[in-house]
Coordinates of C-alpha atoms and ligand atoms in Angstrom, one line a residue:
X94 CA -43.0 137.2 152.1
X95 CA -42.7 133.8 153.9
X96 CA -39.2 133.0 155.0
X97 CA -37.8 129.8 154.9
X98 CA -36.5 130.2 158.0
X99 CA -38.5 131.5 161.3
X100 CA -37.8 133.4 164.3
X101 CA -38.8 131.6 166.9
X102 CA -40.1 134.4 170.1
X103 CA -38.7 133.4 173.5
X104 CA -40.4 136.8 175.2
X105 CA -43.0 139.4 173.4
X106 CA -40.2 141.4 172.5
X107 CA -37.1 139.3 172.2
X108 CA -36.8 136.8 169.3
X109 CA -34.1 134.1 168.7
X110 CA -32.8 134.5 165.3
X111 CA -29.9 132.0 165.3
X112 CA -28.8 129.1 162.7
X113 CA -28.3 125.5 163.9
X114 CA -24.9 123.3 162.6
X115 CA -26.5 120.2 162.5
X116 CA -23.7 118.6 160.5
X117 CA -20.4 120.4 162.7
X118 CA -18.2 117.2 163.9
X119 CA -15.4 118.9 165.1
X120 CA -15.1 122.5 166.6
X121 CA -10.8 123.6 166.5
X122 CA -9.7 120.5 168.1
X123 CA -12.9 119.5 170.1
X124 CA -15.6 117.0 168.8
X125 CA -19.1 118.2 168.5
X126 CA -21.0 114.7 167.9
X127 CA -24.5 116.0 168.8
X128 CA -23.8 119.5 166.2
X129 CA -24.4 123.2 167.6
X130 CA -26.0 126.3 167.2
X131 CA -25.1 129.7 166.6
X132 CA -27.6 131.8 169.0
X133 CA -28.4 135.3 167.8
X134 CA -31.3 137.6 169.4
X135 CA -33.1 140.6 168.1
X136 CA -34.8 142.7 170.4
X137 CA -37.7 144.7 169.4
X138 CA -37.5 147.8 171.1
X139 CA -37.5 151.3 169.7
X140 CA -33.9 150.9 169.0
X141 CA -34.4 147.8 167.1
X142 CA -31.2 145.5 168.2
X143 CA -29.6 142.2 167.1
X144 CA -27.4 140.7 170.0
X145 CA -24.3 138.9 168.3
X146 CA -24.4 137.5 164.4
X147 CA -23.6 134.0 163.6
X148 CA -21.0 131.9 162.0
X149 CA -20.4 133.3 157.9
X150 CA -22.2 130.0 156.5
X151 CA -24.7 131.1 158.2
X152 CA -25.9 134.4 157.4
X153 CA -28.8 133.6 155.3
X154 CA -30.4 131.1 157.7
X155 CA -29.9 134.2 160.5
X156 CA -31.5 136.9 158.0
X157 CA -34.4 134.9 157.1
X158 CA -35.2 134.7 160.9
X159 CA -35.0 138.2 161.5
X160 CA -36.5 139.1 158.3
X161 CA -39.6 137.1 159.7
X162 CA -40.0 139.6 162.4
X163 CA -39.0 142.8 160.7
X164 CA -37.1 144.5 157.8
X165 CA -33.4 144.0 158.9
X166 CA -32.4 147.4 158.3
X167 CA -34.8 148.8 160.6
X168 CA -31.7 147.3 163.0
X169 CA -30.0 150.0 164.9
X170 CA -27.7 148.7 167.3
X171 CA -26.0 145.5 166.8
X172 CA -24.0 144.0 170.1
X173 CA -20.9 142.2 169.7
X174 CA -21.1 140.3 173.2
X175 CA -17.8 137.8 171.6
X176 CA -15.7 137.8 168.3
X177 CA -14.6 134.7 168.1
X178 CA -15.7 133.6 164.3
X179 CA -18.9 131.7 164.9
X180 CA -20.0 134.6 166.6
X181 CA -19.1 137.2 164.1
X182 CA -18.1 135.9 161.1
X183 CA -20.7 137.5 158.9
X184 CA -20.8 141.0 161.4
X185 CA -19.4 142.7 158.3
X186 CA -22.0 141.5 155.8
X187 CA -24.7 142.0 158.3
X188 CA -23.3 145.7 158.9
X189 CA -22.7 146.2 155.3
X190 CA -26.5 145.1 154.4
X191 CA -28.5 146.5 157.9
X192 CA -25.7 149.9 158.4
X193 CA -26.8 150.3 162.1
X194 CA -26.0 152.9 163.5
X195 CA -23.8 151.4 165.8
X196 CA -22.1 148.2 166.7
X197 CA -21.4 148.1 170.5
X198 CA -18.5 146.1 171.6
X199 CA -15.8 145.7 174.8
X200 CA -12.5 147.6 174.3
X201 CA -10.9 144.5 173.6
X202 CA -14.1 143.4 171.3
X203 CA -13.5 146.7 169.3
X204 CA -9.3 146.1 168.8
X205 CA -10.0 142.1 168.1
X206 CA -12.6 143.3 165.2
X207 CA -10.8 145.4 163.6
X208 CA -8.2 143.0 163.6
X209 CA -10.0 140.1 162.3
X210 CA -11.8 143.0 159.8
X211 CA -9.6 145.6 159.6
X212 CA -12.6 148.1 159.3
X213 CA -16.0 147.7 160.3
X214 CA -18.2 150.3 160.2
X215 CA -20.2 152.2 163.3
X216 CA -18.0 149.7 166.0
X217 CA -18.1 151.8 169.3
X218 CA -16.8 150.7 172.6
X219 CA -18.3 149.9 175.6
X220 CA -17.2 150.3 179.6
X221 CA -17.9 147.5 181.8
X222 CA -21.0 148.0 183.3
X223 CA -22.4 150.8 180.9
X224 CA -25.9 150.9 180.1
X225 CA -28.0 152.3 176.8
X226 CA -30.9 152.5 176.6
X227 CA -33.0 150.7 173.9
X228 CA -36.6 152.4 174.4
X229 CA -37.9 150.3 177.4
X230 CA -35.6 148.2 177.8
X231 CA -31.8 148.7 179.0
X232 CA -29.1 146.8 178.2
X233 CA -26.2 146.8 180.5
X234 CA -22.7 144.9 179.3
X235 CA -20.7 143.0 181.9
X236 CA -17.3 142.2 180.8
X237 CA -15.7 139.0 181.4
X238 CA -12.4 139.3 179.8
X239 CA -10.7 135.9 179.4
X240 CA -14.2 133.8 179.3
X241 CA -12.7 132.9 177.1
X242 CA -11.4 135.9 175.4
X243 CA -10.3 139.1 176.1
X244 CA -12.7 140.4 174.6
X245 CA -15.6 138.2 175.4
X246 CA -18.4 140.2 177.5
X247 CA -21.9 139.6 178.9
X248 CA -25.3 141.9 178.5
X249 CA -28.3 142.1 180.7
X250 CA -31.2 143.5 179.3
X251 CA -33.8 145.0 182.3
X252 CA -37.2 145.1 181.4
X253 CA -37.0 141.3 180.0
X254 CA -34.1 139.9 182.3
X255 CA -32.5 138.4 180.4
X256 CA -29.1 137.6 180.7
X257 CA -27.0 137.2 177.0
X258 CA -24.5 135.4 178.3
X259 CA -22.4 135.1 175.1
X260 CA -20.1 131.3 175.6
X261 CA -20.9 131.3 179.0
X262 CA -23.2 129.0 180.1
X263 CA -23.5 127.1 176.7
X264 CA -23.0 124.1 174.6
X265 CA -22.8 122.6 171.4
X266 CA -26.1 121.1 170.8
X267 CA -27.7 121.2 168.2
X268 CA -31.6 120.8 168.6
X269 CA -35.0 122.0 167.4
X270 CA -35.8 123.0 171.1
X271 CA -34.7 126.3 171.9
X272 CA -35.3 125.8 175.4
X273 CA -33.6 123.6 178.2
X274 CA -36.6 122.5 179.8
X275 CA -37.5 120.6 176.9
X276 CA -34.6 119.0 176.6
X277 CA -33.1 115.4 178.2
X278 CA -31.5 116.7 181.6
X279 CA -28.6 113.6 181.0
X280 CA -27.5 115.3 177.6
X281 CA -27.5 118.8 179.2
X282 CA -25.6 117.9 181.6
X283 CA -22.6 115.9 179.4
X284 CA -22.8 118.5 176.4
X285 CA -22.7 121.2 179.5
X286 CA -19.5 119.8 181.0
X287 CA -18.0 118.6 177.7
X288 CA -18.1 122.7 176.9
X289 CA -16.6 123.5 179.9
X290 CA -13.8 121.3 180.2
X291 CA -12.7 122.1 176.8
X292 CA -13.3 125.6 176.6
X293 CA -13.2 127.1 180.0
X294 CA -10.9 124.8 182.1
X295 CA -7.8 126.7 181.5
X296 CA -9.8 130.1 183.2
X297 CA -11.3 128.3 186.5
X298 CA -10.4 130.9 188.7
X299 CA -12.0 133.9 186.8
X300 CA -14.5 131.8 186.5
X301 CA -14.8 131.4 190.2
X302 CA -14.6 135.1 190.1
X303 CA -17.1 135.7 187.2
X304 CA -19.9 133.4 189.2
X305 CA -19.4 134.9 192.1
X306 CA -19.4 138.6 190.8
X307 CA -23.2 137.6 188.7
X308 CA -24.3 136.4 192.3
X309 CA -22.8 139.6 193.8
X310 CA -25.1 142.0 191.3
X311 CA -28.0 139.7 192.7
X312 CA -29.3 140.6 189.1
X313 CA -32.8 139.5 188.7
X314 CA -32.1 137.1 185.8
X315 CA -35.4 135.0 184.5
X316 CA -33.3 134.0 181.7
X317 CA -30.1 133.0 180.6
X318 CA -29.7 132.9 176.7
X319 CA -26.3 131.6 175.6
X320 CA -24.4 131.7 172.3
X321 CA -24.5 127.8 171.8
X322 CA -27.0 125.3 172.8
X323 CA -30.6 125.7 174.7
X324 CA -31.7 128.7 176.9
X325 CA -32.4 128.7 180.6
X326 CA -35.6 129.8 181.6
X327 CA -36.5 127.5 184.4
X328 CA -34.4 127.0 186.8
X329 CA -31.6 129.3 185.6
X330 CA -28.9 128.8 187.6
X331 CA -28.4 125.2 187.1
X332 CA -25.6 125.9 184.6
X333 CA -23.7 128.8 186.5
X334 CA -23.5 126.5 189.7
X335 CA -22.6 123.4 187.9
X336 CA -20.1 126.0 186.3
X337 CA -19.2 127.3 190.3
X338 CA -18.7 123.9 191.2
X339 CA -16.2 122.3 188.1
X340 CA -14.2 126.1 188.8
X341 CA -13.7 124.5 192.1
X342 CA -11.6 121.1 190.5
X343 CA -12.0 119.2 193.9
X344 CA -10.3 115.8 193.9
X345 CA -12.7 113.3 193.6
X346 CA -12.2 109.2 193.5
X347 CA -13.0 108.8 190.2
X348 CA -10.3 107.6 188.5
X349 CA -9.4 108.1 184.3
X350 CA -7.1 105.5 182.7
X351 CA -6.0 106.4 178.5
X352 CA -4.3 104.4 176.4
X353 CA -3.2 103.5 173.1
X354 CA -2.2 99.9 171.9
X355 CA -0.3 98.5 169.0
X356 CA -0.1 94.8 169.4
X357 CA -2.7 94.7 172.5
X358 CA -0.1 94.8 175.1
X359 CA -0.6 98.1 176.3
X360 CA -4.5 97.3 176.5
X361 CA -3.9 94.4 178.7
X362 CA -1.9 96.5 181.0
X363 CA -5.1 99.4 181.0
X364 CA -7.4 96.7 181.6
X365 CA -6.0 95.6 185.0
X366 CA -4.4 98.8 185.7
X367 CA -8.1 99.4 185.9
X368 CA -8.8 96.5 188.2
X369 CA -6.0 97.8 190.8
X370 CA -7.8 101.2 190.6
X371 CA -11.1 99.7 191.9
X372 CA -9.4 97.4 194.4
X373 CA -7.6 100.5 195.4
X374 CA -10.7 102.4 196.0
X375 CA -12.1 104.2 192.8
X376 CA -15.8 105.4 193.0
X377 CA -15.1 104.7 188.8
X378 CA -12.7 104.1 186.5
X379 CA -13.2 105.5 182.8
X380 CA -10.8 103.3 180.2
X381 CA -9.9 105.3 177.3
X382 CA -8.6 104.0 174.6
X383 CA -8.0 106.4 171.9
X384 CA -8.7 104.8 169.0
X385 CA -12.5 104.5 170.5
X386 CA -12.6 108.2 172.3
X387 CA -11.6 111.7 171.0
X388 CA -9.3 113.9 172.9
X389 CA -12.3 116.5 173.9
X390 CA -13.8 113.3 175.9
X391 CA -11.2 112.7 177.7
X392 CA -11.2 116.4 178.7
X393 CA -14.7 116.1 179.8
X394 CA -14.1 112.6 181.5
X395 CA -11.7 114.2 183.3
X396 CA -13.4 117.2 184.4
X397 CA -14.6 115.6 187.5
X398 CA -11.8 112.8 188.2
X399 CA -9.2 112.9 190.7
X400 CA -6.8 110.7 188.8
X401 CA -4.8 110.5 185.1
X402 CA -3.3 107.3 184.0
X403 CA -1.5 106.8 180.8
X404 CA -0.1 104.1 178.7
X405 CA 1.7 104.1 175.7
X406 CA 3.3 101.7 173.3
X407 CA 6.5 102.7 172.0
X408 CA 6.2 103.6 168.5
X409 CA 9.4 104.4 166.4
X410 CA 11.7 105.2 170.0
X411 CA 8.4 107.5 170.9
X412 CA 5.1 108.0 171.9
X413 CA 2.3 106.5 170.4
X414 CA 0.8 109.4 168.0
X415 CA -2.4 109.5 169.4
X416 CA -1.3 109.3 172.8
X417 CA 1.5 112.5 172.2
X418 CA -2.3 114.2 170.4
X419 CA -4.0 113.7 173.4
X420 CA -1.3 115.1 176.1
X421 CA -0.8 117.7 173.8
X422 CA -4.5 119.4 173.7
X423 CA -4.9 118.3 177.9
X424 CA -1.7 119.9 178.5
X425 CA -3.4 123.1 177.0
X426 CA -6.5 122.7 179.0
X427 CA -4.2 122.9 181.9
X428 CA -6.3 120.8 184.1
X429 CA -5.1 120.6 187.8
X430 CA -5.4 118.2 191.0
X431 CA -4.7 115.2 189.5
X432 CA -2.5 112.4 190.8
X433 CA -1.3 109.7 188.2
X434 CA 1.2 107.2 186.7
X435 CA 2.5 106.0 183.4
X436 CA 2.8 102.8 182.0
X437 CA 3.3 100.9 178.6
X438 CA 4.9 97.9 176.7
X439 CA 7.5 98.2 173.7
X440 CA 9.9 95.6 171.9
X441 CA 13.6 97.1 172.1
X442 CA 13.5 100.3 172.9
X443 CA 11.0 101.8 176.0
X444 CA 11.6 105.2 175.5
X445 CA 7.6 106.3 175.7
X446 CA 7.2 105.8 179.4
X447 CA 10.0 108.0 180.6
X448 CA 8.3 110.5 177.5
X449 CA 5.3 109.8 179.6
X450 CA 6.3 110.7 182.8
X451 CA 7.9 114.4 181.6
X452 CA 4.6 115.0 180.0
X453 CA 3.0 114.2 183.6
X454 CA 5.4 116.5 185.2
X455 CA 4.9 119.4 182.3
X456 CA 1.0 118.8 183.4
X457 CA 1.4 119.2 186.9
X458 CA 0.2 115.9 187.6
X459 CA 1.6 113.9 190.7
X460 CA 3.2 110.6 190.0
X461 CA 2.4 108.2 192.9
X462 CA 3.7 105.3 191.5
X463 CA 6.1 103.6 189.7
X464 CA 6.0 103.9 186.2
X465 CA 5.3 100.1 184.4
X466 CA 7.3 99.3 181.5
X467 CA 7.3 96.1 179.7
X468 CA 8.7 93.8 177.3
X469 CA 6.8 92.5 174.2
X470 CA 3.7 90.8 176.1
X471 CA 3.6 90.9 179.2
X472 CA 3.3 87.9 181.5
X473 CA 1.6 87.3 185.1
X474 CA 4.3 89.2 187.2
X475 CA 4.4 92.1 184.8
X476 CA 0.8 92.4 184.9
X477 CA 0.7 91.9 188.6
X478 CA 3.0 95.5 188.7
X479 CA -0.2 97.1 186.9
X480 CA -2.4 96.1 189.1
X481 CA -0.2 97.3 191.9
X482 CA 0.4 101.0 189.9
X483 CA -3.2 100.9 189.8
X484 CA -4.2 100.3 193.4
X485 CA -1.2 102.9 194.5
X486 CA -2.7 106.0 192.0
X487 CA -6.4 104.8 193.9
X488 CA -4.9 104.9 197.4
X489 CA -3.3 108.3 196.8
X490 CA -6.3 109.9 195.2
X491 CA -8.4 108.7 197.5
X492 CA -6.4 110.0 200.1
X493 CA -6.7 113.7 198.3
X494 CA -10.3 113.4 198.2
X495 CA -10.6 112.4 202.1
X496 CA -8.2 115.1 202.9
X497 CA -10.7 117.6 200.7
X498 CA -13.5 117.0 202.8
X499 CA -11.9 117.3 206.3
Ligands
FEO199 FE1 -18.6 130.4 170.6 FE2 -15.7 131.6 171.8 O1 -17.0 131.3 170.5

């Protein structure tokens, strides 16, 4: 019977059956303005096998796709590369209606199941670098604990060469493409580092580690197919050394100034802080106000900058809210080598900018000038001390970036 949905075949033997979220605006914490997908594969071996489920809502759009290839219960082996929710939120359903006869799994994949499910049936664990055999193909599972989950873990299938790469590599883009190739290489590249500065930041080094242990294997890898977004098949290691290189978080001179205003005093200050960046030496300066950007893109903004600048009006003896939102979630993200400064304006009571400046020193962010803090509106002189904060945070991050290179 004709499904509404189709698989759509990215080898002879190896079909996507996944469900795109063209409506998801906002992913815990992180805004997803161009939607996602939830990639699932089936591979038509003898051991028929589905690689990952997709998010519960989604269940029906991921059956129909495998049902246009074959009778779903004809599935033996279902692999649980990740359990985070959108990748197995309907993997008791999907067990309950195809029983596999097994659901392979890290040892952390297996413990985080059962405690998300607390009993799913046929869930076997797998050693890192295990191999089974599906008929003619092999699938071999790489673990890569902490990317971004204990329990998170690759598989390479031999025979196709394909990589399953779980989050890694991904984004959230949704799209009628399946492949990257067909796909503007602008948006790849901002959805790719949007994903990675809000998802993988805080594990750089193991991702250092991670790229260069895939490199190490010298598997031979003709695709990559991810859990989110388009799959690699030309080119494919365009993502894992843009992913090499942001592990690296060299200073660079770009510079990234965020703000929020009440009465536009603390906007006037941005603006010319900005203008003291450049005449300080910034490649770029991004100005972020945050009632125009969401948190997530300053994360991404930042991702290659070499410099944080914040202002903030004081609001009630305290941060602005938006502001205290957005140093919240960075903090998190943990993002190092930056240099920066605080500034902001208030009526009777300043208290932000000294709030400012802890939350600098909680990041691990080096102040380099002095903060700015000023009355009501400010005048010539006052902004006159922006400009000079801002050409003092370009001077020292320029500096950092020189010293990089030599
Ligand atoms: Fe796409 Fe970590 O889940």
């Amino acid at each position: 019977m004709a499904q509404p949905f189709d698989a759509v075949p990215i080898t002879d033997r190896v079909h996507w059956v996944g469900a795109i979220d063209w409506i998801i605006t906002e992913f815990h914490g992180y805004a997803t303005s161009r939607g996602t997908t939830y990639n699932a594969y089936l591979v038509m071996d003898e051991k028929v096998t589905l690689v990952d489920t997709v998010k519960a809502p989604f269940r029906d759009e991921m059956m129909s796709r495998i049902r246009s290839v074959v009778d779903p219960s004809d599935i033996e082996i279902i692999i649980s590369n990740h359990s985070e929710m959108d990748h197995s939120g309907c993997l008791p359903e999907v067990v309950e209606a195809v029983r596999p006869a097994k659901v392979l799994a890290s040892k952390n994949g297996k413990k985080a199941l059962e405690a998300h499910f607390h009993g799913v049936a046929g869930v076997e664990a797998v050693e890192d670098g295990q191999t089974v055999s599906l008929g003619d193909t092999d699938a071999t599972f790489v673990e890569t604990r902490m990317l971004h989950w204990p329990d998170s873990m690759m598989t390479y299938l031999s025979g196709e060469e394909i990589l399953f790469s779980q989050d890694g590599f991904g984004m959230h883009l949704a799209s009628t493409e399946r492949f990257a190739d067909q796909l503007p290489r602008d948006i790849l590249y901002a959805e790719l580092a949007k994903y990675y500065a809000n998802i993988l930041l805080p594990f750089s080094k193991l991702v250092t580690k991670a790229v260069a242990g895939l490199r190490e294997m010298a598997l031979p890898i003709k695709m990559i197919a991810p859990d989110h977004g388009p799959i690699y098949r030309e080119n494919v290691s365009w993502a894992v050394d843009l992913w090499g290189r942001w592990a690296d978080l060299k200073p660079t001179r770009k510079a990234v100034v965020v703000f929020d205003t009440m009465w536009q005093s603390t906007e006037a200050m941005a603006g010319v802080v900005a203008e003291g960046l450049l005449e300080g030496g910034a490649d770029s300066v991004k100005v972020m106000p945050l009632s125009a950007w969401h948190r997530s893109d300053v994360a991404m903004e930042l991702l290659e900058a070499g410099a944080l600048v914040v202002g903030s009006p004081t609001l009630n003896n305290t941060l602005f809210p938006t502001v205290a939102d957005c140093l919240t979630y960075l903090k998190g993200l943990d993002r190092k080598n930056l240099v920066g400064a605080a500034f902001g304006s208030y009526g009777w009571n300043g208290k932000a900018v000294g709030e400012l400046e802890g939350w600098l020193e909680t990041m691990g962010v080096e102040r380099v000038a002095d903060s700015v803090s000023l009355t009501y509106v400010p005048d010539t002189d006052g902004l006159a001390t922006c400009r000079h904060l801002g050409r003092q945070v370009a001077e020292a991050m320029v500096e950092r970036a020189e010293a990089d290179r030599t």
